[in-house]
């Protein structure tokens, strides 16, 4: 009986020492402090940093999940999924749209379950002038759709810049209506 108790005490001491060394190691990592924000992305960024710290400490996946469930409300992923569903390129450049698409896509995994679905979803929300040209290519791989959209956008921007340069270089009319006085 005494041996069992001694073993239990020894195990408890090891756990405490392990816990203490984990706490020391955790503090050494200088993890970010949580400021109590209710903004899901602030919370998520903090959680990502905490998960990195947990990886360094080799925490079990169950501990990570429990931590995530405690600090990241279940309504936040639903809100992000809705944002993904509504996401369109709008007035941002393709690379910014791609970054936002990638950030929000993880909240809607069923909508981007495979390459083709992901490619279609990205393509459908591009600006109309870019979308029609990308669709004509009939690409089925997400990365190929993104690359094509970037190239098309670049071409459209170059065309626009050339047109603006030509407008600037057009000779201006001279005469009485040009704003110059004719002497005297």
XYZ file of N, CA and C in Angstrom:
552
model
N 0.819 -1.188 0.000
C 0.000 0.000 0.000
C 0.864 1.252 0.000
N 1.924 1.209 0.805
C 2.794 2.368 0.902
C 3.484 2.618 -0.441
N 3.851 1.559 -1.164
C 4.501 1.696 -2.458
C 3.580 2.382 -3.458
N 2.292 2.020 -3.448
C 1.328 2.651 -4.354
C 1.243 4.142 -4.062
N 1.154 4.506 -2.796
C 1.074 5.908 -2.411
C 2.348 6.640 -2.808
N 3.493 6.018 -2.567
C 4.761 6.636 -2.949
C 4.830 6.840 -4.462
N 4.350 5.841 -5.209
C 4.330 5.974 -6.670
C 3.410 7.110 -7.107
N 2.244 7.204 -6.460
C 1.316 8.288 -6.787
C 1.933 9.649 -6.490
N 2.579 9.762 -5.323
C 3.227 11.023 -4.954
C 4.340 11.339 -5.944
N 5.111 10.332 -6.299
C 6.200 10.539 -7.260
C 5.642 11.009 -8.604
N 4.548 10.366 -9.044
C 3.909 10.765 -10.297
C 3.398 12.201 -10.220
N 2.771 12.535 -9.082
C 2.266 13.900 -8.897
C 3.410 14.907 -8.935
N 4.530 14.555 -8.313
C 5.684 15.455 -8.316
C 6.210 15.647 -9.739
N 6.274 14.545 -10.495
C 6.726 14.636 -11.886
C 5.792 15.525 -12.697
N 4.476 15.338 -12.494
C 3.505 16.153 -13.212
C 3.655 17.618 -12.845
N 3.826 17.889 -11.549
C 4.000 19.276 -11.111
C 5.265 19.868 -11.713
N 6.348 19.093 -11.681
C 7.592 19.589 -12.254
C 7.434 19.794 -13.756
N 6.756 18.850 -14.408
C 6.483 18.998 -15.836
C 5.628 20.213 -16.099
N 4.621 20.395 -15.270
C 3.746 21.559 -15.402
C 4.542 22.839 -15.187
N 5.387 22.827 -14.167
C 6.199 24.007 -13.861
C 7.139 24.328 -15.015
N 7.791 23.290 -15.551
C 8.706 23.543 -16.663
C 7.931 23.980 -17.903
N 6.724 23.425 -18.114
C 5.887 23.876 -19.227
C 5.500 25.335 -19.055
N 5.150 25.725 -17.836
C 4.789 27.120 -17.582
C 5.985 28.035 -17.818
N 7.149 27.606 -17.367
C 8.365 28.398 -17.577
C 8.641 28.536 -19.069
N 8.542 27.421 -19.785
C 8.758 27.428 -21.230
C 7.705 28.297 -21.924
N 6.463 28.173 -21.494
C 5.370 28.957 -22.066
C 5.638 30.452 -21.886
N 6.034 30.846 -20.696
C 6.329 32.262 -20.426
C 7.527 32.737 -21.238
N 8.494 31.857 -21.425
C 9.676 32.208 -22.207
C 9.310 32.526 -23.658
N 8.258 31.892 -24.165
C 7.807 32.127 -25.539
C 7.154 33.494 -25.718
N 6.874 34.170 -24.623
C 6.203 35.480 -24.638
C 4.943 35.463 -25.499
N 3.992 34.596 -25.172
C 2.773 34.545 -25.983
C 2.005 35.858 -25.849
N 1.225 36.208 -26.866
C 0.479 37.466 -26.796
C -0.571 37.402 -25.698
N -0.809 38.531 -25.087
C -1.861 38.553 -24.066
C -3.187 38.853 -24.745
N -4.240 38.348 -24.178
C -5.572 38.555 -24.730
C -6.187 39.774 -24.068
N -6.623 40.728 -24.889
C -7.144 41.992 -24.376
C -8.659 41.990 -24.227
N -9.285 40.853 -24.424
C -10.723 40.748 -24.209
C -11.575 41.242 -25.361
N -11.038 41.271 -26.560
C -11.786 41.743 -27.718
C -12.929 40.788 -28.050
N -14.013 41.350 -28.577
C -15.111 40.504 -29.047
C -15.073 40.364 -30.566
N -14.096 40.993 -31.204
C -13.957 40.886 -32.654
C -13.380 39.509 -32.983
N -14.103 38.711 -33.748
C -13.663 37.343 -34.028
C -12.269 37.244 -34.627
N -11.896 38.171 -35.522
C -10.581 38.061 -36.147
C -9.455 38.376 -35.175
N -9.695 39.280 -34.226
C -8.693 39.573 -33.197
C -8.513 38.341 -32.325
N -9.636 37.733 -31.960
C -9.595 36.518 -31.143
C -8.888 35.409 -31.912
N -9.235 35.269 -33.185
C -8.638 34.204 -33.987
C -7.132 34.395 -34.128
N -6.692 35.625 -34.375
C -5.256 35.890 -34.500
C -4.538 35.515 -33.205
N -5.148 35.886 -32.078
C -4.572 35.542 -30.784
C -4.502 34.022 -30.629
N -5.588 33.344 -31.009
C -5.612 31.884 -30.896
C -4.544 31.228 -31.764
N -4.341 31.755 -32.949
C -3.320 31.198 -33.843
C -1.944 31.294 -33.184
N -1.669 32.437 -32.569
C -0.392 32.601 -31.868
C -0.286 31.638 -30.685
N -1.402 31.440 -29.989
C -1.398 30.521 -28.850
C -1.177 29.081 -29.316
N -1.801 28.710 -30.424
C -1.627 27.353 -30.958
C -0.169 27.128 -31.354
N 0.468 28.167 -31.913
C 1.898 28.050 -32.230
C 2.696 27.758 -30.961
N 2.358 28.476 -29.894
C 3.046 28.248 -28.614
C 2.781 26.827 -28.120
N 1.541 26.358 -28.274
C 1.202 24.999 -27.843
C 2.000 23.960 -28.628
N 2.225 24.229 -29.915
C 3.006 23.292 -30.725
C 4.435 23.192 -30.203
N 5.003 24.351 -29.872
C 6.362 24.354 -29.329
C 6.413 23.545 -28.042
N 5.348 23.670 -27.240
C 5.282 22.948 -25.968
C 4.834 21.499 -26.139
N 4.464 21.139 -27.371
C 3.997 19.785 -27.695
C 2.744 19.407 -26.907
N 1.787 20.335 -26.872
C 0.508 20.051 -26.210
C -0.295 19.083 -27.068
N -1.115 18.279 -26.417
C -1.965 17.319 -27.123
C -3.037 18.060 -27.914
N -3.457 17.467 -29.023
C -4.483 18.071 -29.874
C -5.773 18.323 -29.102
N -6.120 17.419 -28.184
C -7.347 17.594 -27.386
C -7.278 18.882 -26.570
N -6.093 19.201 -26.076
C -5.929 20.436 -25.307
C -6.116 21.656 -26.202
N -5.593 21.584 -27.417
C -5.774 22.684 -28.371
C -7.250 22.886 -28.693
N -7.959 21.780 -28.939
C -9.386 21.849 -29.266
C -10.168 22.435 -28.099
N -9.886 21.979 -26.899
C -10.583 22.494 -25.718
C -10.333 23.987 -25.553
N -9.107 24.399 -25.770
C -8.751 25.813 -25.662
C -9.512 26.631 -26.705
N -9.525 26.136 -27.950
C -10.215 26.821 -29.043
C -11.704 26.959 -28.739
N -12.322 25.873 -28.300
C -13.758 25.900 -28.005
C -14.083 26.868 -26.877
N -13.187 26.985 -25.936
C -13.434 27.881 -24.807
C -13.345 29.349 -25.224
N -12.384 29.684 -26.078
C -12.122 31.083 -26.379
C -12.648 31.576 -27.723
N -13.054 30.690 -28.603
C -13.551 31.125 -29.910
C -15.012 30.737 -30.019
N -15.929 31.697 -29.919
C -17.359 31.382 -29.889
C -17.835 30.703 -31.171
N -18.835 29.840 -31.021
C -19.333 29.089 -32.178
C -20.000 29.988 -33.205
N -20.458 31.161 -32.811
C -21.104 32.061 -33.767
C -20.097 32.687 -34.726
N -18.854 32.820 -34.313
C -17.848 33.461 -35.157
C -17.604 32.699 -36.460
N -17.405 31.377 -36.431
C -17.223 30.671 -37.701
C -18.433 30.800 -38.634
N -19.629 30.820 -38.077
C -20.823 30.994 -38.917
C -20.828 32.366 -39.567
N -20.419 33.366 -38.817
C -20.335 34.722 -39.361
C -19.311 34.764 -40.498
N -18.180 34.115 -40.315
C -17.137 34.087 -41.342
C -17.594 33.292 -42.568
N -18.361 32.232 -42.344
C -18.901 31.470 -43.473
C -19.832 32.356 -44.299
N -20.668 33.135 -43.639
C -21.563 34.058 -44.353
C -20.760 35.101 -45.128
N -19.689 35.592 -44.518
C -18.826 36.554 -45.211
C -18.233 35.923 -46.463
N -17.839 34.656 -46.364
C -17.274 33.966 -47.514
C -18.320 33.826 -48.615
N -19.534 33.480 -48.233
C -20.607 33.311 -49.212
C -20.872 34.615 -49.961
N -20.778 35.732 -49.270
C -21.037 37.045 -49.877
C -19.814 37.648 -50.561
N -18.637 37.082 -50.341
C -17.393 37.671 -50.833
C -17.384 37.808 -52.350
N -17.032 39.001 -52.814
C -16.832 39.291 -54.230
C -15.563 40.110 -54.373
N -14.989 40.122 -55.575
C -13.773 40.893 -55.781
C -14.032 42.382 -55.585
N -15.116 42.868 -56.130
C -15.415 44.293 -55.968
C -14.303 45.163 -56.524
N -13.884 46.159 -55.757
C -12.874 47.113 -56.222
C -11.448 46.773 -55.803
N -11.244 45.607 -55.219
C -9.887 45.246 -54.809
C -9.195 44.487 -55.937
N -7.871 44.446 -55.884
C -7.125 43.736 -56.926
C -7.225 42.227 -56.685
N -6.939 41.465 -57.715
C -7.099 40.010 -57.656
C -6.293 39.403 -56.506
N -5.074 39.866 -56.301
C -4.254 39.278 -55.232
C -4.865 39.527 -53.851
N -5.486 40.684 -53.651
C -6.161 40.953 -52.377
C -7.409 40.081 -52.240
N -8.138 39.933 -53.338
C -9.322 39.073 -53.339
C -8.921 37.633 -53.022
N -7.817 37.184 -53.625
C -7.324 35.821 -53.368
C -7.001 35.632 -51.884
N -6.344 36.613 -51.283
C -5.978 36.517 -49.863
C -7.225 36.444 -48.985
N -8.205 37.276 -49.278
C -9.449 37.273 -48.498
C -10.220 35.973 -48.728
N -10.225 35.501 -49.958
C -10.874 34.237 -50.306
C -10.258 33.096 -49.499
N -8.932 33.038 -49.477
C -8.233 31.971 -48.746
C -8.495 32.069 -47.246
N -8.508 33.286 -46.726
C -8.721 33.476 -45.292
C -10.108 33.009 -44.873
N -11.116 33.319 -45.678
C -12.495 32.981 -45.317
C -12.911 31.578 -45.761
N -12.247 31.015 -46.757
C -12.635 29.700 -47.294
C -12.586 28.607 -46.239
N -11.700 28.722 -45.285
C -11.598 27.662 -44.266
C -12.813 27.606 -43.363
N -13.650 28.656 -43.398
C -14.880 28.649 -42.616
C -16.044 28.040 -43.404
N -15.811 27.743 -44.677
C -16.850 27.147 -45.519
C -16.259 25.985 -46.318
N -15.739 24.983 -45.636
C -15.038 23.904 -46.342
C -15.909 23.136 -47.326
N -17.204 23.045 -47.080
C -18.063 22.303 -48.011
C -18.221 23.034 -49.340
N -18.067 24.353 -49.338
C -18.202 25.123 -50.577
C -16.951 25.050 -51.446
N -15.844 24.677 -50.846
C -14.583 24.571 -51.585
C -13.959 23.195 -51.342
N -14.809 22.181 -51.353
C -14.393 20.826 -50.985
C -13.353 20.235 -51.934
N -13.381 20.624 -53.196
C -12.391 20.110 -54.140
C -11.900 21.247 -55.028
N -10.894 20.962 -55.825
C -10.273 21.978 -56.685
C -11.279 22.650 -57.613
N -12.146 21.857 -58.223
C -13.100 22.414 -59.172
C -14.071 23.362 -58.476
N -14.619 22.957 -57.333
C -15.539 23.835 -56.597
C -14.847 25.114 -56.156
N -13.625 24.968 -55.695
C -12.859 26.132 -55.244
C -12.594 27.078 -56.421
N -12.210 26.509 -57.556
C -11.940 27.307 -58.752
C -13.203 28.025 -59.223
N -14.335 27.292 -59.268
C -15.600 27.900 -59.707
C -16.025 29.035 -58.776
N -15.926 28.788 -57.485
C -16.342 29.787 -56.488
C -15.518 31.066 -56.646
N -14.210 30.919 -56.794
C -13.327 32.074 -56.968
C -13.680 32.813 -58.253
N -13.834 32.062 -59.325
C -14.119 32.614 -60.643
C -15.445 33.379 -60.669
N -16.479 32.804 -60.053
C -17.817 33.405 -60.080
C -17.877 34.768 -59.409
N -16.975 35.033 -58.492
C -17.014 36.279 -57.728
C -16.010 37.322 -58.207
N -15.364 37.047 -59.343
C -14.468 38.037 -59.930
C -15.274 39.172 -60.553
N -14.612 40.306 -60.786
C -15.255 41.413 -61.498
C -15.669 40.928 -62.887
N -16.808 41.393 -63.394
C -17.326 40.887 -64.677
C -16.319 40.899 -65.830
N -15.547 41.975 -65.993
C -14.596 42.048 -67.120
C -13.522 40.975 -67.017
N -13.134 40.644 -65.803
C -12.115 39.607 -65.600
C -12.771 38.230 -65.676
N -13.921 38.110 -65.049
C -14.621 36.825 -64.967
C -14.912 36.238 -66.345
N -15.423 37.046 -67.265
C -15.790 36.510 -68.581
C -14.576 35.950 -69.311
N -13.437 36.616 -69.171
C -12.226 36.128 -69.840
C -11.672 34.875 -69.155
N -11.757 34.820 -67.845
C -11.288 33.632 -67.122
C -12.189 32.444 -67.459
N -13.497 32.666 -67.469
C -14.442 31.581 -67.760
C -14.204 30.988 -69.143
N -13.825 31.832 -70.097
C -13.575 31.351 -71.456
C -12.422 30.348 -71.495
N -11.553 30.403 -70.516
C -10.408 29.483 -70.462
C -10.791 28.092 -69.966
N -11.960 27.968 -69.327
C -12.462 26.693 -68.805
C -11.437 25.976 -67.921
N -10.868 26.706 -66.985
C -9.884 26.133 -66.063
C -10.588 25.457 -64.897
N -10.011 24.365 -64.412
C -10.638 23.628 -63.305
C -9.770 23.578 -62.049
N -8.587 24.139 -62.125
C -7.679 24.142 -60.975
C -7.626 25.555 -60.407
N -7.845 25.640 -59.118
C -7.913 26.929 -58.422
C -6.713 27.821 -58.734
N -5.515 27.297 -58.577
C -4.310 28.099 -58.798
C -4.250 28.623 -60.234
N -4.680 27.820 -61.181
C -4.690 28.241 -62.582
C -5.694 29.370 -62.801
N -6.850 29.277 -62.142
C -7.864 30.336 -62.244
C -7.313 31.637 -61.669
N -6.669 31.544 -60.516
C -6.090 32.739 -59.882
C -5.032 33.354 -60.788
N -4.129 32.528 -61.301
C -3.064 33.033 -62.176
C -3.636 33.700 -63.421
N -4.642 33.076 -64.017
C -5.273 33.641 -65.212
C -5.917 34.987 -64.882
N -6.597 35.062 -63.744
C -7.243 36.312 -63.331
C -6.215 37.420 -63.122
N -5.083 37.079 -62.530
C -4.016 38.070 -62.316
C -3.491 38.575 -63.656
N -3.260 37.660 -64.599
C -2.761 38.052 -65.918
C -3.769 38.923 -66.664
N -5.023 38.554 -66.599
C -6.062 39.340 -67.272
C -6.155 40.728 -66.649
N -6.130 40.780 -65.328
C -6.182 42.076 -64.643
C -5.000 42.948 -65.064
N -3.818 42.358 -65.122
C -2.622 43.101 -65.538
C -2.804 43.641 -66.958
N -3.321 42.797 -67.853
C -3.564 43.231 -69.225
C -4.578 44.360 -69.301
N -5.652 44.254 -68.540
C -6.660 45.320 -68.518
C -6.071 46.619 -67.982
N -5.250 46.518 -66.955
C -4.618 47.714 -66.386
C -3.661 48.366 -67.376
N -2.903 47.544 -68.104
C -1.986 48.077 -69.113
C -2.753 48.757 -70.238
N -3.835 48.139 -70.671
C -4.667 48.733 -71.714
C -5.221 50.074 -71.255
N -5.710 50.119 -70.033
C -6.249 51.357 -69.470
C -5.167 52.437 -69.402
N -3.971 52.066 -68.956
C -2.867 53.027 -68.853
C -2.471 53.543 -70.234
N -2.437 52.656 -71.230
C -2.109 53.079 -72.598
C -3.142 54.054 -73.138
N -4.402 53.781 -72.872
C -5.467 54.682 -73.335
C -5.331 56.050 -72.673
N -5.030 56.066 -71.396
C -4.869 57.333 -70.682
C -3.664 58.105 -71.207
N -2.578 57.394 -71.521
C -1.392 58.057 -72.076
C -1.681 58.656 -73.439
N -2.435 57.942 -74.264
C -2.799 58.468 -75.580
C -3.656 59.715 -75.448
N -4.553 59.708 -74.471
C -5.401 60.884 -74.241
C -4.545 62.088 -73.859
N -3.535 61.865 -73.048
C -2.658 62.956 -72.609
C -1.814 63.486 -73.757
N -1.437 62.622 -74.693
C -0.547 63.005 -75.786
C -1.274 63.617 -76.976
N -2.593 63.559 -76.995
C -3.336 64.143 -78.109
C -3.040 65.635 -78.169
N -2.808 66.159 -79.382
C -2.542 67.605 -79.487
C -3.780 68.390 -79.069
N -3.515 69.444 -78.342
C -4.618 70.290 -77.888
C -4.922 71.311 -78.968
N -6.189 71.594 -79.154
C -6.566 72.568 -80.202
C -6.030 73.963 -79.852
N -5.642 74.673 -80.898
C -5.187 76.049 -80.708
C -6.178 76.971 -81.368
N -6.155 78.190 -80.999
C -7.093 79.134 -81.578
C -7.761 79.942 -80.494
N -8.798 80.673 -80.867
C -9.428 81.589 -79.913
C -10.076 80.875 -78.725
N -10.448 79.628 -78.871
C -11.119 78.917 -77.780
C -10.172 78.079 -76.934
N -8.905 78.158 -77.194
C -7.960 77.312 -76.479
C -7.503 77.908 -75.161
N -7.875 79.127 -74.890
C -7.496 79.737 -73.623
C -6.253 80.589 -73.738
N -5.641 80.664 -74.926
C -4.456 81.507 -75.121
C -4.893 82.826 -75.736
N -4.242 83.898 -75.349
C -4.576 85.184 -75.982
C -3.754 85.314 -77.253
N -4.281 85.962 -78.239
C -3.601 86.058 -79.528
C -2.880 87.397 -79.678
N -2.403 87.902 -78.579
C -1.631 89.150 -78.674
C -2.519 90.335 -78.396
N -2.289 91.405 -78.561
C -2.861 92.599 -78.483
C -3.843 93.266 -77.883
